[in-house]
Amino acid sequence: MIENLLKESQVKELRRMLEQCSRVVLTCHVRPDGDAIGSTLGLAHVLNSLGKQARVVVPDQPPKNLAFLPGYDDIVPVSKYPEYGARLMKEADLLIACDFNVLKRQDEMAPLWELTSARKIMIDHHEGPDNFTDLQISYPDMSSTCELVFRLLAALGLYETMSLEAATCICTGIITDTRNLTVNTKHLDLYYIMVALLKKGVPKRLILKETLEIKSADAMRLNAYALYERLKVYRDHRAAVVYLTKEDLAKFKYERGDTEGLVNQALELRGVIYAAFLREDANSVKVSMRSLGSFPVNKMCAELFDGGGHKQAAGGEYKGDIMDAVKRLVDNMPRYDELMKQAADRLKEEGYMLN
Ligand code: 5GP
Ligand code: MN
């Protein structure tokens, strides 16, 4: 029921590299999300079951809403433990990079790659991967890196080896990147993958609660404030923009993860085809975009905010004032009107009630 969509030669090479390794570092992008942590931790559990020494070393602290994941406490954020992180990188004979396609996404951790003589594998689902590993396993059609990890493990004959802990991590990445299978589910057999994970006893309700359904009172008020005070709709461009300044964030005691989902709420507006959320972080403005249909927010993020991602979910950064970032986005909207109209026409053909 689960199709084999993988290139046989890659699976073979992966098998060989896994057989030969003993100390593995698994890593992901900065500001890790459920898919980044789910894929690295999930693979680490499987590799540890196979008798390898696998550690998850990440650029910075993962969000607290992933603390329920088995193995979370053993993750090594380089921002907090730079020397330990560097030592693990030096000692590794295999480095597996999950959920990112350009080394720049490792931020401050990227220079550590020069310390290691380990062989390197990329496992990722972003378009246009850079060539910075010995083996590049890149499938942009996949919903999530975790979907790809599941398929790889199945192809390697390791489904039985996948513990409940591993399955829980892998399921979490699929659920967060697809918002519980509501977006970005190209391969229908992803549902069968979910069945295979649920058969392991994965606590789906817990995952949903912890990743998509829970907020502190401050976070809930911050989101309500953002929608009330800081949301603007640009009807002519079928766009919505919401932003939060440093002062707004301080007022509601912002913690990482508190604004997860806000950009999706902006996209819920009828008639809107793409939405952006801009947040003024310590040293830069973080941009997060979402879209419907064929409108490519990854193109917009790449061209305007030195970023990237997927057609319907992308992000980037702006070095400078938040209001300048908002202005940059709004001033450039006309450039994307043609793509917006194409996307709108196609959505209407499909029965969407855009007005
Ligand atoms: P989010 O909006 O949830 O932060 O990210 C959505 C998607 O865009 C994710 O797939 C993520 O990997 C990608 N993305 C987010 N921020 C950046 C960025 O600064 N640069 C690039 N290249 N991709 C990003
Ligand atoms: Mn992902």
PDB file of C-alpha atoms in Angstrom, residues 54-323:
ATOM      1  CA  ALA A  54      23.688   8.739  17.515  1.00  0.00           C
ATOM      2  CA  ARG A  55      23.323  12.268  18.879  1.00  0.00           C
ATOM      3  CA  VAL A  56      21.172  15.172  17.787  1.00  0.00           C
ATOM      4  CA  VAL A  57      23.191  18.400  17.601  1.00  0.00           C
ATOM      5  CA  VAL A  58      21.263  21.501  16.533  1.00  0.00           C
ATOM      6  CA  PRO A  59      22.124  25.188  16.050  1.00  0.00           C
ATOM      7  CA  ASP A  60      19.852  26.561  18.767  1.00  0.00           C
ATOM      8  CA  GLN A  61      17.350  25.597  21.448  1.00  0.00           C
ATOM      9  CA  PRO A  62      14.310  23.686  20.107  1.00  0.00           C
ATOM     10  CA  PRO A  63      10.927  25.109  21.148  1.00  0.00           C
ATOM     11  CA  LYS A  64       9.400  23.997  24.428  1.00  0.00           C
ATOM     12  CA  ASN A  65       6.282  22.663  22.719  1.00  0.00           C
ATOM     13  CA  LEU A  66       8.408  19.767  21.448  1.00  0.00           C
ATOM     14  CA  ALA A  67       9.590  18.833  24.953  1.00  0.00           C
ATOM     15  CA  PHE A  68       7.162  15.885  24.990  1.00  0.00           C
ATOM     16  CA  LEU A  69       9.210  14.131  22.312  1.00  0.00           C
ATOM     17  CA  PRO A  70      11.213  11.170  23.612  1.00  0.00           C
ATOM     18  CA  GLY A  71      14.900  12.141  23.559  1.00  0.00           C
ATOM     19  CA  TYR A  72      14.263  15.908  23.638  1.00  0.00           C
ATOM     20  CA  ASP A  73      16.405  16.355  26.763  1.00  0.00           C
ATOM     21  CA  ASP A  74      19.418  14.762  25.053  1.00  0.00           C
ATOM     22  CA  ILE A  75      19.449  17.269  22.173  1.00  0.00           C
ATOM     23  CA  VAL A  76      22.599  19.408  22.127  1.00  0.00           C
ATOM     24  CA  PRO A  77      21.964  23.038  21.068  1.00  0.00           C
ATOM     25  CA  VAL A  78      25.297  24.482  19.904  1.00  0.00           C
ATOM     26  CA  SER A  79      24.237  27.971  21.043  1.00  0.00           C
ATOM     27  CA  LYS A  80      24.151  26.631  24.610  1.00  0.00           C
ATOM     28  CA  TYR A  81      26.926  24.003  24.511  1.00  0.00           C
ATOM     29  CA  PRO A  82      29.370  25.165  21.801  1.00  0.00           C
ATOM     30  CA  GLU A  83      32.325  23.068  22.962  1.00  0.00           C
ATOM     31  CA  TYR A  84      30.342  19.879  23.450  1.00  0.00           C
ATOM     32  CA  GLY A  85      28.649  20.376  20.080  1.00  0.00           C
ATOM     33  CA  ALA A  86      32.029  20.886  18.400  1.00  0.00           C
ATOM     34  CA  ARG A  87      33.440  17.767  20.071  1.00  0.00           C
ATOM     35  CA  LEU A  88      30.534  15.611  18.899  1.00  0.00           C
ATOM     36  CA  MET A  89      31.014  16.948  15.366  1.00  0.00           C
ATOM     37  CA  LYS A  90      34.746  16.143  15.491  1.00  0.00           C
ATOM     38  CA  GLU A  91      34.198  12.617  16.801  1.00  0.00           C
ATOM     39  CA  ALA A  92      31.416  11.719  14.341  1.00  0.00           C
ATOM     40  CA  ASP A  93      32.066   9.463  11.373  1.00  0.00           C
ATOM     41  CA  LEU A  94      28.658  10.214   9.839  1.00  0.00           C
ATOM     42  CA  LEU A  95      26.769  13.495   9.713  1.00  0.00           C
ATOM     43  CA  ILE A  96      23.119  13.502   8.658  1.00  0.00           C
ATOM     44  CA  ALA A  97      21.582  16.858   7.755  1.00  0.00           C
ATOM     45  CA  CYS A  98      17.799  16.829   7.986  1.00  0.00           C
ATOM     46  CA  ASP A  99      15.183  19.321   6.778  1.00  0.00           C
ATOM     47  CA  PHE A 100      17.434  21.938   5.156  1.00  0.00           C
ATOM     48  CA  ASN A 101      18.887  22.402   1.693  1.00  0.00           C
ATOM     49  CA  VAL A 102      21.507  25.134   2.095  1.00  0.00           C
ATOM     50  CA  LEU A 103      24.250  25.167   4.707  1.00  0.00           C
ATOM     51  CA  LYS A 104      23.393  28.781   5.530  1.00  0.00           C
ATOM     52  CA  ARG A 105      20.266  27.473   7.293  1.00  0.00           C
ATOM     53  CA  GLN A 106      22.556  26.173  10.033  1.00  0.00           C
ATOM     54  CA  ASP A 107      23.462  29.750  10.916  1.00  0.00           C
ATOM     55  CA  GLU A 108      26.186  29.849  13.584  1.00  0.00           C
ATOM     56  CA  MET A 109      26.584  26.083  13.388  1.00  0.00           C
ATOM     57  CA  ALA A 110      27.691  26.047   9.728  1.00  0.00           C
ATOM     58  CA  PRO A 111      31.417  26.649  10.551  1.00  0.00           C
ATOM     59  CA  LEU A 112      31.453  23.438  12.635  1.00  0.00           C
ATOM     60  CA  TRP A 113      31.188  21.484   9.372  1.00  0.00           C
ATOM     61  CA  GLU A 114      34.832  22.314   8.773  1.00  0.00           C
ATOM     62  CA  LEU A 115      35.816  20.481  11.965  1.00  0.00           C
ATOM     63  CA  THR A 116      34.479  17.130  10.908  1.00  0.00           C
ATOM     64  CA  SER A 117      35.874  14.505   8.582  1.00  0.00           C
ATOM     65  CA  ALA A 118      32.619  12.540   8.800  1.00  0.00           C
ATOM     66  CA  ARG A 119      30.821  11.403   5.673  1.00  0.00           C
ATOM     67  CA  LYS A 120      27.733  13.488   5.074  1.00  0.00           C
ATOM     68  CA  ILE A 121      24.164  12.798   4.034  1.00  0.00           C
ATOM     69  CA  MET A 122      21.325  15.221   3.297  1.00  0.00           C
ATOM     70  CA  ILE A 123      17.757  14.081   3.912  1.00  0.00           C
ATOM     71  CA  ASP A 124      15.420  16.892   2.903  1.00  0.00           C
ATOM     72  CA  HIS A 125      12.304  18.024   1.080  1.00  0.00           C
ATOM     73  CA  HIS A 126      13.122  21.620   0.024  1.00  0.00           C
ATOM     74  CA  GLU A 127      13.449  22.588  -3.634  1.00  0.00           C
ATOM     75  CA  GLY A 128      16.848  23.443  -5.104  1.00  0.00           C
ATOM     76  CA  PRO A 129      19.266  21.736  -2.721  1.00  0.00           C
ATOM     77  CA  ASP A 130      22.895  22.856  -2.596  1.00  0.00           C
ATOM     78  CA  ASN A 131      25.559  20.229  -3.035  1.00  0.00           C
ATOM     79  CA  PHE A 132      27.257  20.085   0.377  1.00  0.00           C
ATOM     80  CA  THR A 133      26.999  16.398   1.279  1.00  0.00           C
ATOM     81  CA  ASP A 134      28.380  13.105  -0.082  1.00  0.00           C
ATOM     82  CA  LEU A 135      24.884  11.683  -0.498  1.00  0.00           C
ATOM     83  CA  GLN A 136      21.951  13.931  -1.326  1.00  0.00           C
ATOM     84  CA  ILE A 137      18.529  12.463  -0.624  1.00  0.00           C
ATOM     85  CA  SER A 138      16.227  15.283  -1.669  1.00  0.00           C
ATOM     86  CA  TYR A 139      12.531  14.824  -2.503  1.00  0.00           C
ATOM     87  CA  PRO A 140      10.714  18.180  -2.770  1.00  0.00           C
ATOM     88  CA  ASP A 141       7.433  16.325  -3.444  1.00  0.00           C
ATOM     89  CA  MET A 142       7.351  14.975   0.091  1.00  0.00           C
ATOM     90  CA  SER A 143       5.178  16.671   2.684  1.00  0.00           C
ATOM     91  CA  SER A 144       7.923  16.604   5.251  1.00  0.00           C
ATOM     92  CA  THR A 145      11.387  15.316   5.959  1.00  0.00           C
ATOM     93  CA  CYS A 146       9.699  12.900   8.344  1.00  0.00           C
ATOM     94  CA  GLU A 147       7.637  11.400   5.493  1.00  0.00           C
ATOM     95  CA  LEU A 148      10.913  10.867   3.637  1.00  0.00           C
ATOM     96  CA  VAL A 149      12.562   9.383   6.748  1.00  0.00           C
ATOM     97  CA  PHE A 150       9.693   6.925   7.108  1.00  0.00           C
ATOM     98  CA  ARG A 151       9.965   5.853   3.471  1.00  0.00           C
ATOM     99  CA  LEU A 152      13.733   5.451   3.764  1.00  0.00           C
ATOM    100  CA  LEU A 153      13.442   3.342   6.905  1.00  0.00           C
ATOM    101  CA  ALA A 154      10.743   1.196   5.270  1.00  0.00           C
ATOM    102  CA  ALA A 155      12.935   0.736   2.169  1.00  0.00           C
ATOM    103  CA  LEU A 156      15.851  -0.279   4.403  1.00  0.00           C
ATOM    104  CA  GLY A 157      13.629  -2.908   6.030  1.00  0.00           C
ATOM    105  CA  LEU A 158      13.727  -1.084   9.364  1.00  0.00           C
ATOM    106  CA  TYR A 159       9.990  -0.647  10.007  1.00  0.00           C
ATOM    107  CA  GLU A 160      10.114  -3.399  12.624  1.00  0.00           C
ATOM    108  CA  THR A 161      13.143  -1.768  14.257  1.00  0.00           C
ATOM    109  CA  MET A 162      11.266   1.532  14.581  1.00  0.00           C
ATOM    110  CA  SER A 163      10.393   1.868  18.256  1.00  0.00           C
ATOM    111  CA  LEU A 164       7.363   3.698  19.580  1.00  0.00           C
ATOM    112  CA  GLU A 165       9.731   6.558  20.488  1.00  0.00           C
ATOM    113  CA  ALA A 166      11.053   6.768  16.927  1.00  0.00           C
ATOM    114  CA  ALA A 167       7.544   6.522  15.455  1.00  0.00           C
ATOM    115  CA  THR A 168       6.300   9.311  17.740  1.00  0.00           C
ATOM    116  CA  CYS A 169       9.054  11.662  16.532  1.00  0.00           C
ATOM    117  CA  ILE A 170       8.472  10.818  12.868  1.00  0.00           C
ATOM    118  CA  CYS A 171       4.700  11.206  13.199  1.00  0.00           C
ATOM    119  CA  THR A 172       5.194  14.620  14.830  1.00  0.00           C
ATOM    120  CA  GLY A 173       7.086  15.988  11.826  1.00  0.00           C
ATOM    121  CA  ILE A 174       4.407  14.772   9.429  1.00  0.00           C
ATOM    122  CA  ILE A 175       1.662  16.294  11.571  1.00  0.00           C
ATOM    123  CA  THR A 176       3.365  19.677  12.022  1.00  0.00           C
ATOM    124  CA  ASP A 177       4.492  20.153   8.402  1.00  0.00           C
ATOM    125  CA  THR A 178       1.042  19.176   7.062  1.00  0.00           C
ATOM    126  CA  ARG A 179      -0.940  20.780   9.898  1.00  0.00           C
ATOM    127  CA  ASN A 180      -2.476  17.401  10.629  1.00  0.00           C
ATOM    128  CA  LEU A 181      -2.731  16.385   6.979  1.00  0.00           C
ATOM    129  CA  THR A 182      -4.618  19.522   5.937  1.00  0.00           C
ATOM    130  CA  VAL A 183      -1.910  20.986   3.664  1.00  0.00           C
ATOM    131  CA  ASN A 184       0.889  19.746   1.454  1.00  0.00           C
ATOM    132  CA  THR A 185      -0.195  16.115   1.200  1.00  0.00           C
ATOM    133  CA  LYS A 186       0.748  15.274  -2.338  1.00  0.00           C
ATOM    134  CA  HIS A 187       1.231  11.537  -1.968  1.00  0.00           C
ATOM    135  CA  LEU A 188      -2.029   9.834  -1.033  1.00  0.00           C
ATOM    136  CA  ASP A 189      -0.195   6.959   0.595  1.00  0.00           C
ATOM    137  CA  LEU A 190       0.901   9.409   3.297  1.00  0.00           C
ATOM    138  CA  TYR A 191      -2.356   8.312   4.943  1.00  0.00           C
ATOM    139  CA  TYR A 192      -1.084   4.729   4.903  1.00  0.00           C
ATOM    140  CA  ILE A 193       2.147   5.943   6.462  1.00  0.00           C
ATOM    141  CA  MET A 194       0.063   7.502   9.222  1.00  0.00           C
ATOM    142  CA  VAL A 195      -1.730   4.189   9.685  1.00  0.00           C
ATOM    143  CA  ALA A 196       1.609   2.379   9.923  1.00  0.00           C
ATOM    144  CA  LEU A 197       2.768   4.859  12.581  1.00  0.00           C
ATOM    145  CA  LEU A 198      -0.496   4.712  14.522  1.00  0.00           C
ATOM    146  CA  LYS A 199      -0.203   0.914  14.556  1.00  0.00           C
ATOM    147  CA  LYS A 200       2.970   1.401  16.572  1.00  0.00           C
ATOM    148  CA  GLY A 201       0.847   3.099  19.220  1.00  0.00           C
ATOM    149  CA  VAL A 202       1.837   6.676  18.434  1.00  0.00           C
ATOM    150  CA  PRO A 203      -0.063   9.093  20.740  1.00  0.00           C
ATOM    151  CA  LYS A 204      -1.697  11.202  18.024  1.00  0.00           C
ATOM    152  CA  ARG A 205      -3.911  13.167  20.389  1.00  0.00           C
ATOM    153  CA  LEU A 206      -0.909  14.111  22.544  1.00  0.00           C
ATOM    154  CA  ILE A 207       1.066  15.217  19.467  1.00  0.00           C
ATOM    155  CA  LEU A 208      -1.820  17.355  18.209  1.00  0.00           C
ATOM    156  CA  LYS A 209      -2.360  18.913  21.609  1.00  0.00           C
ATOM    157  CA  GLU A 210       1.301  19.712  22.212  1.00  0.00           C
ATOM    158  CA  THR A 211       2.171  20.962  18.737  1.00  0.00           C
ATOM    159  CA  LEU A 212      -0.937  22.598  17.304  1.00  0.00           C
ATOM    160  CA  GLU A 213      -3.491  23.155  20.017  1.00  0.00           C
ATOM    161  CA  ILE A 214      -1.843  24.573  23.092  1.00  0.00           C
ATOM    162  CA  LYS A 215      -0.850  28.103  24.089  1.00  0.00           C
ATOM    163  CA  SER A 216      -0.098  30.090  27.210  1.00  0.00           C
ATOM    164  CA  ALA A 217      -2.606  32.818  28.106  1.00  0.00           C
ATOM    165  CA  ASP A 218      -0.017  35.437  27.112  1.00  0.00           C
ATOM    166  CA  ALA A 219       0.500  33.766  23.745  1.00  0.00           C
ATOM    167  CA  MET A 220      -3.235  33.587  23.099  1.00  0.00           C
ATOM    168  CA  ARG A 221      -3.586  37.299  23.894  1.00  0.00           C
ATOM    169  CA  LEU A 222      -0.560  38.129  21.752  1.00  0.00           C
ATOM    170  CA  ASN A 223      -2.156  36.371  18.774  1.00  0.00           C
ATOM    171  CA  ALA A 224      -5.510  38.054  19.399  1.00  0.00           C
ATOM    172  CA  TYR A 225      -3.727  41.419  19.662  1.00  0.00           C
ATOM    173  CA  ALA A 226      -1.859  40.765  16.426  1.00  0.00           C
ATOM    174  CA  LEU A 227      -5.079  40.005  14.544  1.00  0.00           C
ATOM    175  CA  TYR A 228      -6.891  42.975  16.096  1.00  0.00           C
ATOM    176  CA  GLU A 229      -4.190  45.646  15.849  1.00  0.00           C
ATOM    177  CA  ARG A 230      -1.603  44.503  13.343  1.00  0.00           C
ATOM    178  CA  LEU A 231      -3.436  42.747  10.523  1.00  0.00           C
ATOM    179  CA  LYS A 232      -3.944  44.461   7.219  1.00  0.00           C
ATOM    180  CA  VAL A 233      -5.648  43.122   4.124  1.00  0.00           C
ATOM    181  CA  TYR A 234      -4.564  44.196   0.643  1.00  0.00           C
ATOM    182  CA  ARG A 235      -7.636  43.212  -1.339  1.00  0.00           C
ATOM    183  CA  ASP A 236      -6.225  44.230  -4.731  1.00  0.00           C
ATOM    184  CA  HIS A 237      -3.356  41.846  -4.241  1.00  0.00           C
ATOM    185  CA  ARG A 238      -5.348  39.144  -2.414  1.00  0.00           C
ATOM    186  CA  ALA A 239      -2.790  39.422   0.356  1.00  0.00           C
ATOM    187  CA  ALA A 240      -2.853  39.751   4.136  1.00  0.00           C
ATOM    188  CA  VAL A 241       0.004  40.978   6.300  1.00  0.00           C
ATOM    189  CA  VAL A 242       0.304  40.761  10.042  1.00  0.00           C
ATOM    190  CA  TYR A 243       3.314  41.887  12.054  1.00  0.00           C
ATOM    191  CA  LEU A 244       4.541  42.205  15.621  1.00  0.00           C
ATOM    192  CA  THR A 245       7.144  44.659  16.872  1.00  0.00           C
ATOM    193  CA  LYS A 246       9.678  44.039  19.625  1.00  0.00           C
ATOM    194  CA  GLU A 247       7.511  46.121  21.951  1.00  0.00           C
ATOM    195  CA  ASP A 248       4.394  44.068  21.126  1.00  0.00           C
ATOM    196  CA  LEU A 249       6.300  40.861  21.866  1.00  0.00           C
ATOM    197  CA  ALA A 250       7.659  42.198  25.156  1.00  0.00           C
ATOM    198  CA  LYS A 251       4.202  43.327  26.246  1.00  0.00           C
ATOM    199  CA  PHE A 252       2.924  39.734  26.033  1.00  0.00           C
ATOM    200  CA  LYS A 253       6.134  38.090  27.313  1.00  0.00           C
ATOM    201  CA  TYR A 254       6.778  36.391  23.967  1.00  0.00           C
ATOM    202  CA  GLU A 255       8.499  33.007  23.999  1.00  0.00           C
ATOM    203  CA  ARG A 256       9.623  31.038  20.971  1.00  0.00           C
ATOM    204  CA  GLY A 257       6.701  29.179  19.418  1.00  0.00           C
ATOM    205  CA  ASP A 258       4.052  31.608  20.695  1.00  0.00           C
ATOM    206  CA  THR A 259       3.214  32.926  17.228  1.00  0.00           C
ATOM    207  CA  GLU A 260       3.178  29.518  15.513  1.00  0.00           C
ATOM    208  CA  GLY A 261       0.002  29.366  13.433  1.00  0.00           C
ATOM    209  CA  LEU A 262      -0.597  33.119  13.232  1.00  0.00           C
ATOM    210  CA  VAL A 263       0.276  33.295   9.549  1.00  0.00           C
ATOM    211  CA  ASN A 264      -2.165  30.461   8.857  1.00  0.00           C
ATOM    212  CA  GLN A 265      -4.912  32.448  10.554  1.00  0.00           C
ATOM    213  CA  ALA A 266      -4.221  35.399   8.258  1.00  0.00           C
ATOM    214  CA  LEU A 267      -4.594  33.023   5.311  1.00  0.00           C
ATOM    215  CA  GLU A 268      -8.076  32.053   6.512  1.00  0.00           C
ATOM    216  CA  LEU A 269      -9.484  35.384   5.312  1.00  0.00           C
ATOM    217  CA  ARG A 270     -11.863  34.897   2.429  1.00  0.00           C
ATOM    218  CA  GLY A 271     -10.431  36.091  -0.851  1.00  0.00           C
ATOM    219  CA  VAL A 272      -6.864  36.074   0.409  1.00  0.00           C
ATOM    220  CA  ILE A 273      -4.416  33.889  -1.494  1.00  0.00           C
ATOM    221  CA  TYR A 274      -1.229  34.666   0.362  1.00  0.00           C
ATOM    222  CA  ALA A 275      -0.388  35.828   3.847  1.00  0.00           C
ATOM    223  CA  ALA A 276       2.737  37.050   5.582  1.00  0.00           C
ATOM    224  CA  PHE A 277       3.682  37.326   9.215  1.00  0.00           C
ATOM    225  CA  LEU A 278       6.658  39.496  10.169  1.00  0.00           C
ATOM    226  CA  ARG A 279       8.144  39.370  13.635  1.00  0.00           C
ATOM    227  CA  GLU A 280      10.837  41.657  14.987  1.00  0.00           C
ATOM    228  CA  ASP A 281      13.365  39.317  16.603  1.00  0.00           C
ATOM    229  CA  ALA A 282      16.551  40.387  18.430  1.00  0.00           C
ATOM    230  CA  ASN A 283      18.766  40.993  15.382  1.00  0.00           C
ATOM    231  CA  SER A 284      16.470  40.698  12.401  1.00  0.00           C
ATOM    232  CA  VAL A 285      12.913  40.480  11.196  1.00  0.00           C
ATOM    233  CA  LYS A 286      11.666  36.909  10.703  1.00  0.00           C
ATOM    234  CA  VAL A 287       9.296  36.539   7.772  1.00  0.00           C
ATOM    235  CA  SER A 288       6.854  33.669   7.446  1.00  0.00           C
ATOM    236  CA  MET A 289       4.538  33.240   4.461  1.00  0.00           C
ATOM    237  CA  ARG A 290       1.749  30.887   3.419  1.00  0.00           C
ATOM    238  CA  SER A 291      -0.360  30.609   0.269  1.00  0.00           C
ATOM    239  CA  LEU A 292      -3.155  28.766  -1.477  1.00  0.00           C
ATOM    240  CA  GLY A 293      -2.932  26.927  -4.774  1.00  0.00           C
ATOM    241  CA  SER A 294      -0.078  27.709  -7.102  1.00  0.00           C
ATOM    242  CA  PHE A 295       1.003  31.056  -5.636  1.00  0.00           C
ATOM    243  CA  PRO A 296       4.739  30.616  -4.887  1.00  0.00           C
ATOM    244  CA  VAL A 297       5.602  32.251  -1.567  1.00  0.00           C
ATOM    245  CA  ASN A 298       9.045  30.606  -1.733  1.00  0.00           C
ATOM    246  CA  LYS A 299       9.765  32.790  -4.780  1.00  0.00           C
ATOM    247  CA  MET A 300       8.650  35.901  -2.908  1.00  0.00           C
ATOM    248  CA  CYS A 301      10.701  35.008   0.179  1.00  0.00           C
ATOM    249  CA  ALA A 302      13.766  34.263  -1.950  1.00  0.00           C
ATOM    250  CA  GLU A 303      13.506  37.491  -3.932  1.00  0.00           C
ATOM    251  CA  LEU A 304      12.571  39.851  -1.122  1.00  0.00           C
ATOM    252  CA  PHE A 305      13.881  38.284   2.075  1.00  0.00           C
ATOM    253  CA  ASP A 306      16.882  36.127   1.201  1.00  0.00           C
ATOM    254  CA  GLY A 307      14.841  33.067   2.123  1.00  0.00           C
ATOM    255  CA  GLY A 308      13.088  30.102   0.599  1.00  0.00           C
ATOM    256  CA  GLY A 309      10.972  27.085   1.438  1.00  0.00           C
ATOM    257  CA  HIS A 310       8.032  25.526  -0.331  1.00  0.00           C
ATOM    258  CA  LYS A 311       5.481  26.935  -2.747  1.00  0.00           C
ATOM    259  CA  GLN A 312       2.789  27.215  -0.069  1.00  0.00           C
ATOM    260  CA  ALA A 313       4.984  27.687   3.023  1.00  0.00           C
ATOM    261  CA  ALA A 314       8.164  29.697   3.063  1.00  0.00           C
ATOM    262  CA  GLY A 315      10.200  32.064   5.160  1.00  0.00           C
ATOM    263  CA  GLY A 316      13.040  34.504   5.176  1.00  0.00           C
ATOM    264  CA  GLU A 317      14.760  37.254   7.086  1.00  0.00           C
ATOM    265  CA  TYR A 318      15.175  41.004   6.834  1.00  0.00           C
ATOM    266  CA  LYS A 319      18.045  42.857   8.413  1.00  0.00           C
ATOM    267  CA  GLY A 320      16.572  46.170   9.440  1.00  0.00           C
ATOM    268  CA  ASP A 321      13.515  47.892  10.784  1.00  0.00           C
ATOM    269  CA  ILE A 322      10.262  45.931  10.878  1.00  0.00           C
ATOM    270  CA  MET A 323       8.233  48.713   9.272  1.00  0.00           C
TER     271      MET A 323
END
